[in-house]
Amino acid sequence: MTLPIQPNRFLSDLHSLRQFGAAGVGKGVQRRAFSEADLASRRWLMDQIENAGLTPHMDACGNIFGLADGVGPLIGSHTDSQPEGGWLDGALGVIAGLEIARAAKEAGRPVSVVSFQDEEGRFGALTGSSVWGGAMSLAEADALTDDSGDSFAAARAVLGKTGDDVDPARFSGFLEMHIEQGPSLDLSGEKIGVVTDIVGIRDMRITMTGQQNHAGTTPMALRRDAFQALSGFNVLLNDRLRNVVTPQTVWTIGHVTLHPNASSVVPGRVTFSMQWRDGDLDRLARMEAVIRDVLTTIAADCDVTVEPSEVLGIDPVPMDPALQKALAQAAEAEVPGKWRKMPSGALHDASNVAQVLPVAMLFVPSIGGVSHTFAEDTAEADLVTGLQVLARAATSLL
Ligand code: HGY
Ligand code: MN
Ligand code: MN
């Protein structure tokens, strides 16, 4: 049996979704969780789900499901974006899920679709699927705040009345198609990546407090400069991590708030994000120990106080072997010899869904290997190839 998927309808829906929060040059989007653009896109998606003959359902987090009658595969991802994102990160997996669920409905078969909320972590780490997968309670999620201090609870209040949690028992497994967001497939010319496992992630916010002072009259030796403390932390951390990490390990200080952020003032306070990722649970723990040790050293050397937040995290997750096999067989059928098995350095909702369902993922190439930027893009022919592989795999699971 092959499902009557319509690639042109799929591409048209992708371009329609791109209009919500369209920004920058090319196909960039700004669709932060619970932003106006995000809420408008969720209303649009609920309409598409209804028009497809599926039952639209939004839960308390703002996760949106298109529910089929009967137990079958769940296919999806997320539609929220980074502050500057691309048109495909997450959106590809949701619209591919919509197209396959719609075609399955036309063929009288049960496939459901989902768009998880706040995968891009405005409030934390993959918030919507963390709650749905049980890694976090709704109350814990509600207490999370974004970089400006707004809480998840306050943000989701705009949703008004929402539905109950959807029972994972409605689904036989979860498939997520995603852009690779890295260079491997683009460089090799292969068309599909069948994901073997997803790395783990740790996130914390750290505040260092020294003494705000006059930039002209405060001698260097007497300063308690928060920026110098962060700068010293970064240099010492890079040095100390060398004995712990591998070439695949990554760590990032991506968000920095300097106070009062004025050119004639010695900064008295800095708050920054500290994120690290690796496929090995033990190495993630050893990296945390190094981070805490370097913080203690810097506090003494720079005479600042340091306040690390609680650590948010998602552990490394292997993909389900049977679902991986279905994707690999579908890839070999559609693009023989032009696919590979590979790990994911990016986090995905599949990491959380794996706590309640068997999951697997497939990648399509990212042009130039870039993502989390307006410039993110993939050739439309490659998007359609991914859809065809995903549909073939989903059909084999029906
Ligand atoms: O950061 C990530 O890996 C995901 O794109 N949120
Ligand atoms: Mn994503
Ligand atoms: Mn992303």
Tab-separated table of C-alpha atoms and ligand atoms in Angstrom:
chain	number	residue	atom	x	y	z
A	1	MET	CA	0.000	0.000	0.000
A	2	THR	CA	1.312	3.490	-0.719
A	3	LEU	CA	-0.330	6.540	0.815
A	4	PRO	CA	-1.657	9.160	-1.654
A	5	ILE	CA	0.741	11.890	-0.501
A	6	GLN	CA	0.749	15.096	-2.577
A	7	PRO	CA	4.253	16.715	-2.616
A	8	ASN	CA	2.923	19.991	-4.049
A	9	ARG	CA	0.327	20.297	-1.263
A	10	PHE	CA	3.110	19.564	1.254
A	11	LEU	CA	5.386	22.275	-0.235
A	12	SER	CA	2.503	24.739	-0.407
A	13	ASP	CA	1.749	24.198	3.310
A	14	LEU	CA	5.451	24.684	4.171
A	15	HIS	CA	5.456	28.035	2.351
A	16	SER	CA	2.165	29.039	3.998
A	17	LEU	CA	3.585	28.288	7.456
A	18	ARG	CA	6.721	30.274	6.598
A	19	GLN	CA	4.582	33.461	6.318
A	20	PHE	CA	3.877	33.430	10.068
A	21	GLY	CA	6.770	35.475	11.448
A	22	ALA	CA	8.552	35.817	8.091
A	23	ALA	CA	11.690	37.861	8.779
A	24	GLY	CA	15.123	38.813	7.485
A	25	VAL	CA	16.289	38.030	4.006
A	26	GLY	CA	15.240	34.856	2.188
A	27	LYS	CA	13.126	32.451	4.181
A	28	GLY	CA	13.898	33.463	7.746
A	29	VAL	CA	11.314	33.355	10.505
A	30	GLN	CA	10.863	34.827	13.975
A	31	ARG	CA	8.235	32.672	15.666
A	32	ARG	CA	9.171	32.450	19.328
A	33	ALA	CA	6.912	30.285	21.493
A	34	PHE	CA	3.681	32.178	22.362
A	35	SER	CA	4.605	35.162	20.201
A	36	GLU	CA	1.820	36.616	18.051
A	37	ALA	CA	3.288	34.874	15.007
A	38	ASP	CA	3.462	31.561	16.878
A	39	LEU	CA	-0.140	31.812	18.128
A	40	ALA	CA	-1.374	32.738	14.643
A	41	SER	CA	0.533	29.801	13.141
A	42	ARG	CA	-1.022	27.451	15.692
A	43	ARG	CA	-4.507	28.637	14.771
A	44	TRP	CA	-3.645	28.057	11.103
A	45	LEU	CA	-2.342	24.556	11.865
A	46	MET	CA	-5.503	23.660	13.818
A	47	ASP	CA	-7.534	24.708	10.739
A	48	GLN	CA	-5.378	22.583	8.408
A	49	ILE	CA	-5.813	19.629	10.757
A	50	GLU	CA	-9.590	20.052	10.764
A	51	ASN	CA	-9.678	20.431	6.968
A	52	ALA	CA	-7.687	17.186	6.731
A	53	GLY	CA	-10.481	15.350	8.565
A	54	LEU	CA	-8.376	14.824	11.710
A	55	THR	CA	-9.435	15.874	15.219
A	56	PRO	CA	-7.589	19.051	16.271
A	57	HIS	CA	-6.539	19.076	19.926
A	58	MET	CA	-4.458	21.584	21.951
A	59	ASP	CA	-3.253	20.656	25.438
A	60	ALA	CA	-2.361	22.952	28.352
A	61	CYS	CA	1.196	23.545	27.066
A	62	GLY	CA	-0.020	24.539	23.627
A	63	ASN	CA	1.091	21.229	22.063
A	64	ILE	CA	-1.151	20.703	19.031
A	65	PHE	CA	-2.265	17.248	17.907
A	66	GLY	CA	-4.166	16.161	14.788
A	67	LEU	CA	-5.722	12.928	15.999
A	68	ALA	CA	-6.676	10.043	13.747
A	69	ASP	CA	-9.323	7.440	14.625
A	70	GLY	CA	-7.501	4.346	15.818
A	71	VAL	CA	-3.985	3.504	17.015
A	72	GLY	CA	-1.186	4.279	14.570
A	73	PRO	CA	2.054	6.246	14.141
A	74	LEU	CA	2.413	9.815	15.454
A	75	ILE	CA	4.479	12.053	13.162
A	76	GLY	CA	5.594	15.571	14.003
A	77	SER	CA	8.074	18.031	15.506
A	78	HIS	CA	7.691	21.723	16.491
A	79	THR	CA	6.722	25.017	14.804
A	80	ASP	CA	8.185	27.526	17.247
A	81	SER	CA	11.554	29.030	16.285
A	82	GLN	CA	14.734	30.486	17.699
A	83	PRO	CA	14.839	34.323	17.936
A	84	GLU	CA	16.296	34.220	14.420
A	85	GLY	CA	15.325	30.940	12.807
A	86	GLY	CA	14.855	29.228	9.502
A	87	TRP	CA	11.654	28.187	7.748
A	88	LEU	CA	12.323	24.455	8.142
A	89	ASP	CA	13.639	23.810	11.689
A	90	GLY	CA	10.743	21.848	13.190
A	91	ALA	CA	8.226	23.074	10.620
A	92	LEU	CA	9.391	20.435	8.145
A	93	GLY	CA	8.536	17.594	10.514
A	94	VAL	CA	5.122	18.997	11.372
A	95	ILE	CA	4.048	19.684	7.782
A	96	ALA	CA	5.370	16.285	6.642
A	97	GLY	CA	3.306	14.771	9.466
A	98	LEU	CA	0.257	16.748	8.360
A	99	GLU	CA	0.634	15.614	4.744
A	100	ILE	CA	1.075	11.943	5.672
A	101	ALA	CA	-1.767	12.006	8.235
A	102	ARG	CA	-4.051	13.672	5.663
A	103	ALA	CA	-3.127	11.128	2.976
A	104	ALA	CA	-3.608	8.298	5.478
A	105	LYS	CA	-7.050	9.666	6.345
A	106	GLU	CA	-7.895	9.681	2.618
A	107	ALA	CA	-6.753	6.044	2.524
A	108	GLY	CA	-8.730	5.181	5.654
A	109	ARG	CA	-5.652	4.526	7.787
A	110	PRO	CA	-4.725	6.031	11.238
A	111	VAL	CA	-1.742	8.403	11.306
A	112	SER	CA	-1.690	11.377	13.730
A	113	VAL	CA	0.357	14.590	13.668
A	114	VAL	CA	1.806	16.771	16.439
A	115	SER	CA	3.462	20.169	16.865
A	116	PHE	CA	5.144	20.450	20.268
A	117	GLN	CA	5.411	23.865	21.922
A	118	ASP	CA	8.642	25.669	22.898
A	119	GLU	CA	11.014	23.069	21.511
A	120	GLU	CA	13.406	25.972	20.949
A	121	GLY	CA	13.601	26.564	24.674
A	122	ARG	CA	12.428	30.140	25.147
A	123	PHE	CA	11.573	28.916	28.657
A	124	GLY	CA	13.758	25.888	29.131
A	125	ALA	CA	14.682	22.843	27.120
A	126	LEU	CA	11.997	21.411	24.805
A	127	THR	CA	9.283	22.428	27.263
A	128	GLY	CA	6.110	21.136	25.559
A	129	SER	CA	7.411	17.637	24.834
A	130	SER	CA	9.160	17.530	28.249
A	131	VAL	CA	5.753	17.852	29.892
A	132	TRP	CA	3.979	15.499	27.466
A	133	GLY	CA	6.728	12.882	27.793
A	134	GLY	CA	6.708	13.146	31.591
A	135	ALA	CA	10.225	14.549	32.078
A	136	MET	CA	8.693	17.614	33.727
A	137	SER	CA	5.349	18.370	35.398
A	138	LEU	CA	3.191	21.230	34.128
A	139	ALA	CA	3.755	22.957	37.468
A	140	GLU	CA	7.532	22.707	36.989
A	141	ALA	CA	7.218	24.051	33.447
A	142	ASP	CA	5.022	26.903	34.662
A	143	ALA	CA	7.836	28.054	36.950
A	144	LEU	CA	10.342	28.315	34.067
A	145	THR	CA	11.174	31.848	32.920
A	146	ASP	CA	12.579	33.271	29.706
A	147	ASP	CA	15.574	35.631	29.532
A	148	SER	CA	13.378	38.617	30.330
A	149	GLY	CA	11.844	36.909	33.386
A	150	ASP	CA	8.414	36.087	31.914
A	151	SER	CA	7.116	32.692	33.082
A	152	PHE	CA	5.769	29.788	31.015
A	153	ALA	CA	2.586	30.019	33.106
A	154	ALA	CA	2.030	33.653	32.139
A	155	ALA	CA	2.815	32.995	28.480
A	156	ARG	CA	0.488	30.018	28.115
A	157	ALA	CA	-2.368	31.859	29.827
A	158	VAL	CA	-3.192	33.410	26.440
A	159	LEU	CA	-4.323	29.986	25.223
A	160	GLY	CA	-7.483	30.185	27.307
A	161	LYS	CA	-9.374	26.904	27.647
A	162	THR	CA	-7.303	23.931	26.456
A	163	GLY	CA	-7.816	20.181	26.279
A	164	ASP	CA	-6.585	17.315	28.456
A	165	ASP	CA	-3.277	15.566	27.903
A	166	VAL	CA	-3.373	13.164	24.966
A	167	ASP	CA	-2.687	9.564	26.051
A	168	PRO	CA	0.482	8.179	24.358
A	169	ALA	CA	-1.335	4.806	24.146
A	170	ARG	CA	-3.189	6.262	21.143
A	171	PHE	CA	0.020	5.896	19.137
A	172	SER	CA	2.155	2.956	18.021
A	173	GLY	CA	5.357	5.008	17.749
A	174	PHE	CA	6.777	8.444	16.866
A	175	LEU	CA	8.616	9.501	13.710
A	176	GLU	CA	10.267	12.915	13.324
A	177	MET	CA	11.733	14.280	10.114
A	178	HIS	CA	14.113	17.216	10.574
A	179	ILE	CA	16.747	19.151	8.673
A	180	GLU	CA	20.223	17.935	9.633
A	181	GLN	CA	21.288	21.427	10.759
A	182	GLY	CA	24.888	20.339	10.161
A	183	PRO	CA	27.267	19.799	7.217
A	184	SER	CA	27.481	15.988	6.824
A	185	LEU	CA	24.796	15.270	4.191
A	186	ASP	CA	25.438	18.526	2.338
A	187	LEU	CA	29.140	17.650	2.010
A	188	SER	CA	28.637	13.977	1.137
A	189	GLY	CA	25.820	14.520	-1.374
A	190	GLU	CA	23.697	11.926	0.442
A	191	LYS	CA	19.982	12.632	0.629
A	192	ILE	CA	18.855	11.019	3.898
A	193	GLY	CA	20.262	10.577	7.404
A	194	VAL	CA	18.733	7.814	9.551
A	195	VAL	CA	19.392	8.936	13.125
A	196	THR	CA	20.969	6.389	15.503
A	197	ASP	CA	20.898	8.465	18.689
A	198	ILE	CA	20.399	12.028	19.982
A	199	VAL	CA	22.977	13.665	22.252
A	200	GLY	CA	22.209	14.798	25.785
A	201	ILE	CA	22.112	18.458	26.816
A	202	ARG	CA	22.654	20.451	29.996
A	203	ASP	CA	21.620	24.116	30.418
A	204	MET	CA	22.213	26.531	33.287
A	205	ARG	CA	22.097	30.296	33.878
A	206	ILE	CA	24.992	31.739	35.893
A	207	THR	CA	25.158	35.163	37.562
A	208	MET	CA	28.469	36.698	38.641
A	209	THR	CA	28.332	39.805	40.860
A	210	GLY	CA	31.275	42.150	41.504
A	211	GLN	CA	31.130	45.912	42.031
A	212	GLN	CA	29.710	48.492	39.616
A	213	ASN	CA	32.077	51.430	39.512
A	214	HIS	CA	33.496	54.380	37.551
A	215	ALA	CA	35.456	53.271	34.466
A	216	GLY	CA	37.850	56.243	34.796
A	217	THR	CA	38.655	56.445	38.454
A	218	THR	CA	38.706	52.779	39.479
A	219	PRO	CA	42.268	51.358	39.329
A	220	MET	CA	42.456	48.010	37.487
A	221	ALA	CA	43.861	46.262	40.588
A	222	LEU	CA	40.872	47.351	42.675
A	223	ARG	CA	38.162	46.386	40.254
A	224	ARG	CA	35.598	43.621	40.813
A	225	ASP	CA	34.674	43.535	37.140
A	226	ALA	CA	31.948	41.035	36.174
A	227	PHE	CA	32.958	41.003	32.507
A	228	GLN	CA	36.570	40.232	33.388
A	229	ALA	CA	35.260	37.410	35.574
A	230	LEU	CA	33.239	35.956	32.670
A	231	SER	CA	36.153	36.375	30.317
A	232	GLY	CA	38.477	34.589	32.774
A	233	PHE	CA	35.864	31.855	33.301
A	234	ASN	CA	35.644	31.216	29.562
A	235	VAL	CA	39.410	31.007	29.029
A	236	LEU	CA	39.985	28.733	32.041
A	237	LEU	CA	36.989	26.524	31.178
A	238	ASN	CA	38.216	25.938	27.610
A	239	ASP	CA	41.586	24.929	29.043
A	240	ARG	CA	40.209	22.640	31.775
A	241	LEU	CA	37.685	20.885	29.462
A	242	ARG	CA	40.409	19.734	27.059
A	243	ASN	CA	41.034	16.621	29.156
A	244	VAL	CA	37.343	15.710	29.331
A	245	VAL	CA	35.864	16.310	25.893
A	246	THR	CA	35.994	14.624	22.473
A	247	PRO	CA	35.858	16.311	19.023
A	248	GLN	CA	32.065	15.762	19.084
A	249	THR	CA	31.518	17.486	22.446
A	250	VAL	CA	30.154	21.044	22.308
A	251	TRP	CA	29.671	23.819	24.871
A	252	THR	CA	28.276	27.317	24.327
A	253	ILE	CA	27.890	30.638	26.118
A	254	GLY	CA	25.190	32.012	23.846
A	255	HIS	CA	23.305	34.600	25.901
A	256	VAL	CA	25.055	37.281	27.971
A	257	THR	CA	23.482	40.183	29.912
A	258	LEU	CA	25.988	42.692	31.275
A	259	HIS	CA	24.807	45.203	33.873
A	260	PRO	CA	24.531	48.136	33.522
A	261	ASN	CA	25.954	47.624	30.005
A	262	ALA	CA	27.408	51.147	29.739
A	263	SER	CA	30.772	52.125	28.307
A	264	SER	CA	31.865	54.288	31.248
A	265	VAL	CA	30.870	51.844	33.968
A	266	VAL	CA	32.812	48.882	35.311
A	267	PRO	CA	30.155	46.111	34.953
A	268	GLY	CA	29.032	44.947	38.373
A	269	ARG	CA	26.966	41.969	37.232
A	270	VAL	CA	26.774	39.477	34.377
A	271	THR	CA	24.212	36.756	33.761
A	272	PHE	CA	24.985	34.216	31.058
A	273	SER	CA	23.780	30.908	29.658
A	274	MET	CA	26.061	27.881	29.979
A	275	GLN	CA	25.074	24.950	27.725
A	276	TRP	CA	26.908	21.728	26.996
A	277	ARG	CA	26.109	18.594	24.957
A	278	ASP	CA	27.554	15.141	24.513
A	279	GLY	CA	26.411	11.620	23.714
A	280	ASP	CA	27.852	10.232	26.953
A	281	LEU	CA	25.985	10.685	30.258
A	282	ASP	CA	29.125	10.358	32.357
A	283	ARG	CA	30.973	12.976	30.315
A	284	LEU	CA	28.082	15.430	30.760
A	285	ALA	CA	28.469	14.973	34.530
A	286	ARG	CA	32.258	15.391	34.419
A	287	MET	CA	31.833	18.602	32.412
A	288	GLU	CA	29.443	19.935	35.042
A	289	ALA	CA	32.023	19.218	37.744
A	290	VAL	CA	34.665	21.143	35.753
A	291	ILE	CA	32.281	24.081	35.260
A	292	ARG	CA	31.555	24.269	38.981
A	293	ASP	CA	35.247	23.990	39.847
A	294	VAL	CA	36.193	26.805	37.454
A	295	LEU	CA	33.407	28.972	38.918
A	296	THR	CA	34.928	28.540	42.383
A	297	THR	CA	38.371	29.500	41.092
A	298	ILE	CA	37.101	32.589	39.286
A	299	ALA	CA	35.035	33.731	42.279
A	300	ALA	CA	38.255	33.838	44.338
A	301	ASP	CA	40.516	35.244	41.609
A	302	CYS	CA	38.123	38.027	40.558
A	303	ASP	CA	36.500	38.653	43.956
A	304	VAL	CA	32.969	38.091	42.601
A	305	THR	CA	30.086	36.024	43.917
A	306	VAL	CA	28.752	33.333	41.581
A	307	GLU	CA	25.180	32.005	41.531
A	308	PRO	CA	24.614	29.014	39.232
A	309	SER	CA	20.941	28.178	38.570
A	310	GLU	CA	19.555	24.632	38.725
A	311	VAL	CA	20.695	22.563	35.757
A	312	LEU	CA	18.037	21.731	33.119
A	313	GLY	CA	18.801	18.744	30.992
A	314	ILE	CA	17.771	15.913	28.710
A	315	ASP	CA	19.820	12.702	28.624
A	316	PRO	CA	21.253	11.050	25.497
A	317	VAL	CA	18.628	8.859	23.762
A	318	PRO	CA	19.105	5.913	21.356
A	319	MET	CA	16.536	5.604	18.534
A	320	ASP	CA	14.248	2.542	18.487
A	321	PRO	CA	15.890	-0.244	16.421
A	322	ALA	CA	12.683	-1.418	14.690
A	323	LEU	CA	11.658	2.117	13.672
A	324	GLN	CA	15.223	2.859	12.571
A	325	LYS	CA	15.078	-0.251	10.388
A	326	ALA	CA	11.793	0.897	8.807
A	327	LEU	CA	13.414	4.259	7.967
A	328	ALA	CA	16.580	2.596	6.636
A	329	GLN	CA	14.586	0.229	4.387
A	330	ALA	CA	12.487	3.144	3.123
A	331	ALA	CA	15.635	5.201	2.431
A	332	GLU	CA	17.254	2.324	0.545
A	333	ALA	CA	14.074	1.909	-1.522
A	334	GLU	CA	13.776	5.619	-2.350
A	335	VAL	CA	17.435	6.703	-2.652
A	336	PRO	CA	19.501	3.500	-2.856
A	337	GLY	CA	23.020	4.026	-1.560
A	338	LYS	CA	22.495	7.751	-0.976
A	339	TRP	CA	21.724	7.678	2.741
A	340	ARG	CA	23.645	7.068	5.957
A	341	LYS	CA	23.107	6.325	9.626
A	342	MET	CA	24.234	9.171	11.833
A	343	PRO	CA	23.922	10.671	15.347
A	344	SER	CA	22.094	13.936	16.068
A	345	GLY	CA	24.082	16.786	17.637
A	346	ALA	CA	20.873	18.805	17.867
A	347	LEU	CA	18.189	18.077	20.430
A	348	HIS	CA	14.722	17.119	19.212
A	349	ASP	CA	11.286	16.437	20.694
A	350	ALA	CA	11.948	12.777	19.921
A	351	SER	CA	14.294	12.790	22.957
A	352	ASN	CA	11.317	13.421	25.233
A	353	VAL	CA	8.770	11.329	23.323
A	354	ALA	CA	11.185	8.382	23.694
A	355	GLN	CA	10.177	8.244	27.386
A	356	VAL	CA	6.653	7.108	26.396
A	357	LEU	CA	6.883	5.704	22.821
A	358	PRO	CA	9.393	4.034	20.486
A	359	VAL	CA	10.886	6.854	18.373
A	360	ALA	CA	13.080	7.327	15.295
A	361	MET	CA	14.199	10.278	13.178
A	362	LEU	CA	15.382	11.024	9.699
A	363	PHE	CA	17.344	14.014	8.366
A	364	VAL	CA	17.401	15.805	5.039
A	365	PRO	CA	20.420	17.929	3.996
A	366	SER	CA	20.925	21.538	5.143
A	367	ILE	CA	22.416	23.767	2.451
A	368	GLY	CA	25.833	24.890	3.710
A	369	GLY	CA	25.119	22.982	6.931
A	370	VAL	CA	23.676	26.098	8.613
A	371	SER	CA	20.665	26.444	10.933
A	372	HIS	CA	19.348	28.663	13.766
A	373	THR	CA	19.858	31.496	11.306
A	374	PHE	CA	17.638	33.207	8.688
A	375	ALA	CA	19.900	31.633	6.024
A	376	GLU	CA	18.774	28.045	6.840
A	377	ASP	CA	17.524	26.253	3.716
A	378	THR	CA	17.115	22.895	1.933
A	379	ALA	CA	16.463	22.165	-1.750
A	380	GLU	CA	12.754	21.484	-2.313
A	381	ALA	CA	13.591	18.256	-4.158
A	382	ASP	CA	15.360	17.059	-0.989
A	383	LEU	CA	12.332	17.984	1.121
A	384	VAL	CA	10.110	15.879	-1.154
A	385	THR	CA	12.565	12.964	-0.992
A	386	GLY	CA	12.379	13.115	2.795
A	387	LEU	CA	8.574	13.117	2.639
A	388	GLN	CA	8.565	10.070	0.361
A	389	VAL	CA	10.954	8.135	2.644
A	390	LEU	CA	8.940	9.082	5.726
A	391	ALA	CA	5.635	8.129	4.075
A	392	ARG	CA	7.048	4.784	2.947
A	393	ALA	CA	8.312	4.053	6.494
A	394	ALA	CA	5.020	5.139	8.080
A	395	THR	CA	3.092	2.907	5.675
A	396	SER	CA	5.217	-0.074	6.707
A	397	LEU	CA	4.150	0.585	10.311
A	398	LEU	CA	0.406	0.654	9.579
B	1	HGY	O1	19.169	23.437	20.261
B	1	HGY	C1	18.694	22.448	19.695
B	1	HGY	O2	19.359	21.444	19.495
B	1	HGY	C2	17.288	22.485	19.171
B	1	HGY	O3	17.318	23.033	17.886
B	1	HGY	N1	16.421	23.268	20.012
B	2	MN	MN	14.266	21.696	15.731
B	3	MN	MN	16.201	24.360	16.548
